[in-house]
mmCIF file of C-alpha atoms in Angstrom:
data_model
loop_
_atom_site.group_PDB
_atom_site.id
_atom_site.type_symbol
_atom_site.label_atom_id
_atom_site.label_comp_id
_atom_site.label_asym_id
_atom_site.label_seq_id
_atom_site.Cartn_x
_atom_site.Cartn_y
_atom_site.Cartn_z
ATOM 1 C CA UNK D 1 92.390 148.207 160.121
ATOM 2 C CA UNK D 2 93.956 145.999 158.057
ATOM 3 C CA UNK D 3 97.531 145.426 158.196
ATOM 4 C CA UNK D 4 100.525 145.954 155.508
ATOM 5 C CA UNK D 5 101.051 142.089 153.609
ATOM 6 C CA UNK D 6 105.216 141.464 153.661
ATOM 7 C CA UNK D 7 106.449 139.035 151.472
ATOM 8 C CA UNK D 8 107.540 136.044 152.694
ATOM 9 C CA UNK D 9 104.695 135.281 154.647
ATOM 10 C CA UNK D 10 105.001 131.665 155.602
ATOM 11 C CA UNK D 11 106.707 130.429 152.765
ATOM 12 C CA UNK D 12 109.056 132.667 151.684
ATOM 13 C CA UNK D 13 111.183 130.541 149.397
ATOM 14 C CA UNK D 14 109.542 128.098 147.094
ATOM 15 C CA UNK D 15 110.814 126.444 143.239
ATOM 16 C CA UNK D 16 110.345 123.342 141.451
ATOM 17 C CA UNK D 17 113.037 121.001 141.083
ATOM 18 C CA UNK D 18 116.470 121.424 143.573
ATOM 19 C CA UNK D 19 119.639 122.956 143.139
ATOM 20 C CA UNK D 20 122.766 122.178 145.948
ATOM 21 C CA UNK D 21 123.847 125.513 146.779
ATOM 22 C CA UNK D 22 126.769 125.131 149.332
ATOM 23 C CA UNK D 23 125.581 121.287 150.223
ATOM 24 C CA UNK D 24 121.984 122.412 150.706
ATOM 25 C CA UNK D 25 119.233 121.423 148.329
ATOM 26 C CA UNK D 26 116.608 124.471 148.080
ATOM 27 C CA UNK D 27 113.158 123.608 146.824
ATOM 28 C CA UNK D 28 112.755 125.027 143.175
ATOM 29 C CA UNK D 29 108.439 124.558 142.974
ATOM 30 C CA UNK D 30 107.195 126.280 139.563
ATOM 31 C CA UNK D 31 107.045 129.514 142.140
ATOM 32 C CA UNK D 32 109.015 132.166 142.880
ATOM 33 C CA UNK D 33 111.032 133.835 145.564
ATOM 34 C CA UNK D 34 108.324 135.584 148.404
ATOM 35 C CA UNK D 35 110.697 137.215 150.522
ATOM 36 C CA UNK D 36 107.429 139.285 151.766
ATOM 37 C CA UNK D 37 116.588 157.809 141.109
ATOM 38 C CA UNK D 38 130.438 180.963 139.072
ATOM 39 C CA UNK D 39 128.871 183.420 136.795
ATOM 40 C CA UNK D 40 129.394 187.254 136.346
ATOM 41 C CA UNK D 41 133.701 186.665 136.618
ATOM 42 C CA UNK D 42 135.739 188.826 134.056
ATOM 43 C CA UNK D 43 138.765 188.518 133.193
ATOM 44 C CA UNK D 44 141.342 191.235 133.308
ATOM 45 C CA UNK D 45 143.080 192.989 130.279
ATOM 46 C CA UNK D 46 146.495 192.956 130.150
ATOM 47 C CA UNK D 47 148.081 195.797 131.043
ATOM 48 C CA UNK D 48 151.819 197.008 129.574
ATOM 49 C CA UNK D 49 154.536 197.397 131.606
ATOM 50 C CA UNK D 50 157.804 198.606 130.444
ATOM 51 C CA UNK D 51 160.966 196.002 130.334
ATOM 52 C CA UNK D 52 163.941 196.393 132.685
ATOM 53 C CA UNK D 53 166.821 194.862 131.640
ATOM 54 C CA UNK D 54 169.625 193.893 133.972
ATOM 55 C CA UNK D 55 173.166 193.863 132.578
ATOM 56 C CA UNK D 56 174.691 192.813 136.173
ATOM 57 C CA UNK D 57 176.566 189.295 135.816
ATOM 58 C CA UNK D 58 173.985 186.673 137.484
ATOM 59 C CA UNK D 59 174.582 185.175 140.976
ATOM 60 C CA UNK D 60 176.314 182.008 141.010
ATOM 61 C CA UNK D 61 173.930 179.195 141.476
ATOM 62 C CA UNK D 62 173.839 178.057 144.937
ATOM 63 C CA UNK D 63 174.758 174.577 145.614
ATOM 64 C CA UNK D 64 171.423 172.431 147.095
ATOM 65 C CA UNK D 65 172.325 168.878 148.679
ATOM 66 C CA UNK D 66 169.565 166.522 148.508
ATOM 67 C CA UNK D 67 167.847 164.870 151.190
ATOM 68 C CA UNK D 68 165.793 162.409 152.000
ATOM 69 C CA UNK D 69 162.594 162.690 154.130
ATOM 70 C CA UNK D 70 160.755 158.970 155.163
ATOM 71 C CA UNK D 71 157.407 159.148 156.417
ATOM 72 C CA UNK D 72 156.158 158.316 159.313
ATOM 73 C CA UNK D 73 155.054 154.726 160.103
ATOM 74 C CA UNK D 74 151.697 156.481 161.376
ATOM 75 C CA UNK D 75 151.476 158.462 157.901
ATOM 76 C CA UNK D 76 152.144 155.534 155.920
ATOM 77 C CA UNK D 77 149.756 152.948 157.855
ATOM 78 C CA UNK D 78 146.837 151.549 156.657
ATOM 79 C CA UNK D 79 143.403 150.207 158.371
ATOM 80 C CA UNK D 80 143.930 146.907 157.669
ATOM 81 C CA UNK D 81 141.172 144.830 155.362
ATOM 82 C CA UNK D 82 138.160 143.550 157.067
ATOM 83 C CA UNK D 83 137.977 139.077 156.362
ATOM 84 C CA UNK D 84 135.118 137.487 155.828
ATOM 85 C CA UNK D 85 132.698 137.554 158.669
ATOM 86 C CA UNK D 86 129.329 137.044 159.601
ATOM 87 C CA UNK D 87 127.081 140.164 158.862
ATOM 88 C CA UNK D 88 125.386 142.191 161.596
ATOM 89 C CA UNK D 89 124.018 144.836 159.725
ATOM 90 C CA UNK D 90 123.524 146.429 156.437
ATOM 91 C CA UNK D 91 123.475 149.846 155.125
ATOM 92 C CA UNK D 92 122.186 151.334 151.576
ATOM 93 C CA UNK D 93 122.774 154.867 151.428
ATOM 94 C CA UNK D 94 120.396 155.887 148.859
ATOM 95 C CA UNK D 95 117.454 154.228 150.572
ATOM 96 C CA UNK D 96 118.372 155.304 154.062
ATOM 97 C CA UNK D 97 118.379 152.005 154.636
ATOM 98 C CA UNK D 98 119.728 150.366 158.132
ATOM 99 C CA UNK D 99 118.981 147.313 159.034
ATOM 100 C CA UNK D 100 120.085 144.438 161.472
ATOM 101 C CA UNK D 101 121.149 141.112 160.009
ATOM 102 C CA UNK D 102 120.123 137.721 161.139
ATOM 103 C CA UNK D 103 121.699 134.627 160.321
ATOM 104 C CA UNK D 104 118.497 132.501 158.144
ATOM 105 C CA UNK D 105 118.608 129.111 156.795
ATOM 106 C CA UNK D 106 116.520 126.708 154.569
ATOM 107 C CA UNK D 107 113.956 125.101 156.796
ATOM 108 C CA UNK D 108 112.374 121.806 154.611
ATOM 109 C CA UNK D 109 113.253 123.621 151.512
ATOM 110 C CA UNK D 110 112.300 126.852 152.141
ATOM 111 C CA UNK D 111 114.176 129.995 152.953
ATOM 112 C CA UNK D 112 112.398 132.631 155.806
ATOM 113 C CA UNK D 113 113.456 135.952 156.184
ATOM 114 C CA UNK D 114 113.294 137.006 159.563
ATOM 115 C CA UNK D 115 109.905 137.751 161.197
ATOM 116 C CA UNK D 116 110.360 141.281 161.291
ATOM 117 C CA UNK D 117 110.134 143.423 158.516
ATOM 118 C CA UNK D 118 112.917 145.449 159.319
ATOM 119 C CA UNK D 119 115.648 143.204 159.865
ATOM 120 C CA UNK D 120 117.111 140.926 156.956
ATOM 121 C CA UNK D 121 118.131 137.880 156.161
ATOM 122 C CA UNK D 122 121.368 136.063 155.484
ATOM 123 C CA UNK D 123 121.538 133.017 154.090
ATOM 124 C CA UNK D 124 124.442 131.084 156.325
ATOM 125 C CA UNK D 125 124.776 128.319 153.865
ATOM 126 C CA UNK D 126 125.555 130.506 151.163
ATOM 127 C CA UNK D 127 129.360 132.614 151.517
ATOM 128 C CA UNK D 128 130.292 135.083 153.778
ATOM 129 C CA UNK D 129 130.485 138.780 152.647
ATOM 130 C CA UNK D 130 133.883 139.862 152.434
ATOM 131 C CA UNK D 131 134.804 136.098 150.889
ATOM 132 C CA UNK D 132 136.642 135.728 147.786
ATOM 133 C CA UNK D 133 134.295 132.928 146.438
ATOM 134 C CA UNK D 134 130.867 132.489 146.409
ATOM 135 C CA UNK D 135 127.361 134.679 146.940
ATOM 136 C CA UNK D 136 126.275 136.374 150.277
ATOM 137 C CA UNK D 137 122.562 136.297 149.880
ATOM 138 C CA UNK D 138 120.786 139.067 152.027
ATOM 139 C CA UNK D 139 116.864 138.445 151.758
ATOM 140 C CA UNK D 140 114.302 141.155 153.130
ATOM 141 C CA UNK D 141 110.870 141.611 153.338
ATOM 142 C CA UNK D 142 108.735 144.169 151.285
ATOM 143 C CA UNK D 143 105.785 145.481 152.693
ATOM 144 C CA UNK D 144 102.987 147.136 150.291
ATOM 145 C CA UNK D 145 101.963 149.239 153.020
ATOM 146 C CA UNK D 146 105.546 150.450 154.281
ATOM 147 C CA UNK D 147 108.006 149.344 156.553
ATOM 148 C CA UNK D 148 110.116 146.722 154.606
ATOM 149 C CA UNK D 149 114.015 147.040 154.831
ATOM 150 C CA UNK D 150 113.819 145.949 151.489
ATOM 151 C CA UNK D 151 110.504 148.988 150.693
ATOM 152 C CA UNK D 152 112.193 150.235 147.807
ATOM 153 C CA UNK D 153 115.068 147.802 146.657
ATOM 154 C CA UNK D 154 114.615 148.578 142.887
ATOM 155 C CA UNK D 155 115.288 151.821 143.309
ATOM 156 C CA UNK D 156 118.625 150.903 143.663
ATOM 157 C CA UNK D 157 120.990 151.596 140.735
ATOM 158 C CA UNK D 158 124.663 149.991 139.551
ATOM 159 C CA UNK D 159 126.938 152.440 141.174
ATOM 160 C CA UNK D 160 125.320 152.891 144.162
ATOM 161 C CA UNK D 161 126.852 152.103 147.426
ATOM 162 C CA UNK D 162 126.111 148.939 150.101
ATOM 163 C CA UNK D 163 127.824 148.722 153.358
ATOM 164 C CA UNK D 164 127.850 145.281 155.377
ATOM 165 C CA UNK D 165 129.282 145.255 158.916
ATOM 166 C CA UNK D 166 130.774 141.988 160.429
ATOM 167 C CA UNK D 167 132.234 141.184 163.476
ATOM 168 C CA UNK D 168 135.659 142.093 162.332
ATOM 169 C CA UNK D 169 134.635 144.630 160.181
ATOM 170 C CA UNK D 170 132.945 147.167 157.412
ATOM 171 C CA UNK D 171 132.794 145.915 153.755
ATOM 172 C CA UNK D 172 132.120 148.295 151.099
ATOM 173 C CA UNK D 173 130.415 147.117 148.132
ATOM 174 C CA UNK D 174 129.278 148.457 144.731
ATOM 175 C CA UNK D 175 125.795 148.163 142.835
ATOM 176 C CA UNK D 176 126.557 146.526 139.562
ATOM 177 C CA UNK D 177 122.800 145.179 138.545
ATOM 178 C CA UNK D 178 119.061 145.496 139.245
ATOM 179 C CA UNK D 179 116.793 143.191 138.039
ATOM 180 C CA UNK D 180 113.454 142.057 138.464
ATOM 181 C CA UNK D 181 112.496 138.393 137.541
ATOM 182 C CA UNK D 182 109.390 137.479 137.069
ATOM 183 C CA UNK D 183 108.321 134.070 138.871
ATOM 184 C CA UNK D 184 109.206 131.649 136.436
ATOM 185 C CA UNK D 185 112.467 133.403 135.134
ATOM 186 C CA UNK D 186 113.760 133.607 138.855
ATOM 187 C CA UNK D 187 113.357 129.511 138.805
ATOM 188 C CA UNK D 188 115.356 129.496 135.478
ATOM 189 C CA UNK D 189 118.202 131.778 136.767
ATOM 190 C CA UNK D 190 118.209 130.307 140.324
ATOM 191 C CA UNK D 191 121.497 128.499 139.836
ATOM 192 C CA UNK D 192 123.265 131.686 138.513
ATOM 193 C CA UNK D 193 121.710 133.944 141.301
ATOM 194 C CA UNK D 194 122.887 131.588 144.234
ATOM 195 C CA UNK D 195 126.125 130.475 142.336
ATOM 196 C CA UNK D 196 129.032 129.171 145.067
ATOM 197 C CA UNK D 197 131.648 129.160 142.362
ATOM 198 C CA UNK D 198 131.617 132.639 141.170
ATOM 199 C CA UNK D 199 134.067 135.744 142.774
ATOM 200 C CA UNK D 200 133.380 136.721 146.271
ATOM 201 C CA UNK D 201 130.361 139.121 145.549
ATOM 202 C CA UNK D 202 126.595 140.496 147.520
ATOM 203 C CA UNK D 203 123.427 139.208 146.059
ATOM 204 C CA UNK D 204 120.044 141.355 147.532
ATOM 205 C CA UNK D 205 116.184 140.023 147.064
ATOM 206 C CA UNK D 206 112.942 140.865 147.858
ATOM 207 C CA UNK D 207 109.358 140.695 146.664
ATOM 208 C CA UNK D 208 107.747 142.957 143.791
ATOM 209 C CA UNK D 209 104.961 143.731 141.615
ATOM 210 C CA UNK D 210 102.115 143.455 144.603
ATOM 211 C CA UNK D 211 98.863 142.588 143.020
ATOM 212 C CA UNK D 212 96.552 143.436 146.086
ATOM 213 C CA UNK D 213 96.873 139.234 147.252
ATOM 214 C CA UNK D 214 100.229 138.070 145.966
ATOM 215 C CA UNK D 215 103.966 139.230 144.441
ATOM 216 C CA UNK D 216 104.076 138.305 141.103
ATOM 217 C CA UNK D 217 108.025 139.414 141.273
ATOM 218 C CA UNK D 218 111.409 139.703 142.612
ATOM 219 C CA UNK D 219 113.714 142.152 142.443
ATOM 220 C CA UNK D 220 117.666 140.839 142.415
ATOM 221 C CA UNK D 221 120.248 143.238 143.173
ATOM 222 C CA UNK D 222 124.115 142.280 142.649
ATOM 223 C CA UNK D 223 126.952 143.873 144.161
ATOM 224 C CA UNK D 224 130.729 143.429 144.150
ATOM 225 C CA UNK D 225 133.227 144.274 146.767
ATOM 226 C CA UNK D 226 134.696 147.534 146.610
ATOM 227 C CA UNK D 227 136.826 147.910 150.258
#
C-alpha cells in the first residue's frame, strides 16, 4: 500500500539567496516552498369606498413631554477586541477546515511544517495574528492522497472567511487573494509574501501542482483582519 506524499517532506522550505524576515535569514535555493467554488402572489384591486366627511371641530392636540431613555450598560457593552496572540487553531469555513496550530521555526534555513498533516504551522518569527504590523504565516501540508489541512487551499476565494483562535482570543479575517506561484516566481516574490513592514494581515501556503514525485507549486493565500 503505498502511502499519500505531503509536502514538506524533509525539507519543506528551500530558496536561493536570503532574505531577513523578522531578524531571521531564510534560505532562498533556486526552489520553491514544499510545505508537503414567492411566486403565484396577486395583488388586490382596489376597491371604492364612499368618503365620510367630518365637520366636528378637531380635538385639541395633546401636549407630549419628551423623555429620555439611556440604555443599559449591558445593552450598550461590547466583547472587547482580541490582541495579538499566539495561534492555537485555525478555522476555514468553506473547506471545513479545523486544524490545531503549532508554533514552527526555521531550522538551518529551512521552514518544517509540523509532522502531522493535519495540524499547521506558524511561523513564530514572523508577526502575530491579530498584530497591526507584519505577516502571520500559517504553513500546512498537502497530501495528494487526502488528509492535508491545507487538501484544498486554492479553493479558497477573496471573500471567504478565516478564523484564528489565540490565547486571548478569536480573530476574524477576510480572503482577499489566491495565488499560485510557480517555483521560481515564489523565490522572486518571497520578500513581498513574508513582508514585516506591511499592515497587520494572514498569509496561508501550501504545496500544489503534484506531478506523481514532486510539487511543482504553491498556492499563497492572503487575508486581512476583519474582527
Amino acid at each position: 500500500m503505498t502511502k499519500g506524499r505531503h509536502c514538506g517532506r524533509p525539507a519543506p522550505l528551500r530558496w536561493g539567496g536570503s532574505i531577513a524576515l523578522a531578524g531571521t535569514a531564510l534560505a532562498l535555493a533556486g526552489g520553491y516552498l514544499q510545505l508537503g467554488d414567492r411566486a403565484g402572489a396577486t395583488t388586490p384591486e382596489p376597491t371604492s369606498s364612499p368618503v365620510m366627511y367630518d365637520e366636528s371641530p378637531p380635538p385639541a392636540p395633546k401636549r407630549v413631554t419628551p423623555t429620555t431613555t439611556r440604555p443599559s450598560p449591558a445593552a450598550t457593552s461590547q466583547p472587547p477586541a482580541a490582541r495579538p496572540g499566539k495561534p492555537v487553531r485555525l478555522s476555514i469555513p468553506r473547506l471545513q477546515v479545523a486544524a490545531g496550530v503549532l508554533g514552527i521555526s526555521t531550522q538551518q534555513g529551512e521552514l518544517i511544517p509540523p509532522s502531522n498533516p493535519r495540524k499547521v504551522g506558524w511561523w513564530n518569527d514572523g508577526a502575530f495574528p491579530g498584530a497591526r504590523r507584519g505577516s502571520a504565516v500559517i504553513t500546512g501540508h498537502t497530501v495528494h492522497a487526502g488528509g492535508g489541512a491545507f487538501d484544498n487551499l486554492e479553493k479558497l476565494r477573496p471573500g471567504d472567511v478565516v478564523g484564528v483562535t489565540t490565547a486571548k482570543g478569536q480573530l476574524g479575517y477576510r480572503v482577499t487573494s489566491v495565488t499560485t506561484y510557480r517555483k521560481q516566481a515564489l523565490a522572486k516574490n518571497a520578500a513581498r509574501i513574508f513582508d514585516q513592514a506591511v499592515p497587520g494581515r494572514l498569509v496561508l501556503i501550501t504545496c500544489e501542482d503534484w506531478t506523481g514525485k514532486v510539487y511543482l507549486s504553491n498556492v499563497v493565500v492572503i487575508a486581512q483582519r476583519t474582527s
